[in-house]
Amino acid sequence: MPASTLPETKSLTGSFSNEAFAAHLASLGALPAWWLDRKKAAYEKFAGLPMPARTDEAWRFSSIGALTLDGFNLPTKAVDTGTLATPFGPPALTFVNNQLTARTTLAADLSAKGVIVSTLTEATTKHAELLRKHFMAQPQKLGSEKFAALHTAFVGDGAFIYIPRGVELADPIVIAHAASGKGTAVFPHTLVVAEENARVTVVDHFGSIDDGAHFACGANDLYAGHGSQLTYVAAQAWSADTLSLQFNSTVVRRDARVKSLNLHLGARQARHESLSQLQAPGAFSEMLALTVAGKTQEFDQRTLQIHQAANTKSDLLYKNALNDASKTIFSGLIVVDPDAQKTDAYQSNRNLMLSDEAEANSLPGLEIQANDVRCTHGATSARIDREQEFYLESRGIRAAQAQELLVFGFFEEVLGKIEHQELHDILTEIIREKFKT
């Protein structure tokens, strides 16, 4: 495809230039026309949008000066790592540097029921209608439209998970996404479709194979059909020098329940945007997050809960523990449409300050267009209770261990919402390991 058919990116050069995009498309081989058109349109949007500015309300408090894509490169060689080990056990699919490197065979009984654990590449031809309907189908509304377009343009592969009507899975489906090599840019993606009355738990693990600086621009789409139950857990453990942006989009239909928990541990600067749309009566979205911030890390969390139908419920609880000179930003908005009477919405951001140098910023908000609703929001920042700390230390517990115990007590309100006990225990151990670094 001639480079002249694409717009030139004026704000960025190098890996995300016109020529680089043409090379990316060529590397993917033959693509369905609709998929190619979508990627071209996304690149045009990426090229036409400016980088975020300090004056943008959607980027308030963010370290805009550190938000640069210079020096990152699309990987040119496949990395044969085989199946990567994750804290959650062997993954069903392993992606390294945007390519599938390993997969495990789906159990015969699940295949017989119509369960699909595949890749986006395979889905472009084998499950095209589902992919067209759900892949990045919800427009980004939280400030990172430019980067979401970059993701769509350059995504090479990702996970495609489909659970048919009435099928229930007892064990989580684990997906591993990894980056390898200094300056590598990766675009992880997971798409989950749970049909009517299906039940599934999906775990995404994001990590670096080495300590190099990476750029991770990822997304996940979650669709919960009528009466389904979908639990999604994401553990982000990129290298300490990684720049990370992640976009979460959730659609919840009638009487469906979605529980998502995002654990933020790695990266030097990480932004996570989460959009949840409750589109039919009885829909329930539970949005959870835990962050362990240390050194000079920055974690930027933006959320949007949209109630589009009557008798819907959403419950958001984000908890951050901040040490050293770390920084967190939370900006959340609950929107209630005019027809969404009997909405029940809650939003809470709580910050535990473990250092005098740490900084926590909270901006909860409401936009209510109906008159028969119950909506509450709030944010708190507090230090560890010195009396509780003294009580533990007086019984022979060292100061660092006492602090860790109190942090876990603070986090347990969120961790306790994970009903799968093994998953709960693994998340606890991952957090414990972060405190050792």
XYZ file of C-alpha atoms in Angstrom, residues 5 9 44 58 123 125 127 162 172 185 219 263 269 299 323 335 346 362 396 399 425:
21
model
C -2.488 7.052 0.707
C 1.602 12.229 11.517
C -6.232 8.842 10.253
C -9.474 15.161 31.003
C -11.521 -14.092 14.563
C -12.158 -14.563 9.340
C -15.878 -14.973 13.755
C -16.678 -16.307 23.443
C -10.671 -18.747 35.092
C 5.806 -0.886 21.803
C -7.546 -2.302 25.532
C -4.593 -4.336 40.047
C 3.453 6.240 34.423
C -1.156 6.065 38.342
C 4.508 5.320 49.339
C -24.027 9.803 34.361
C -22.097 4.519 44.079
C -9.493 12.812 43.591
C 6.644 -7.563 68.609
C 7.238 -1.497 61.717
C -5.076 -15.679 47.425
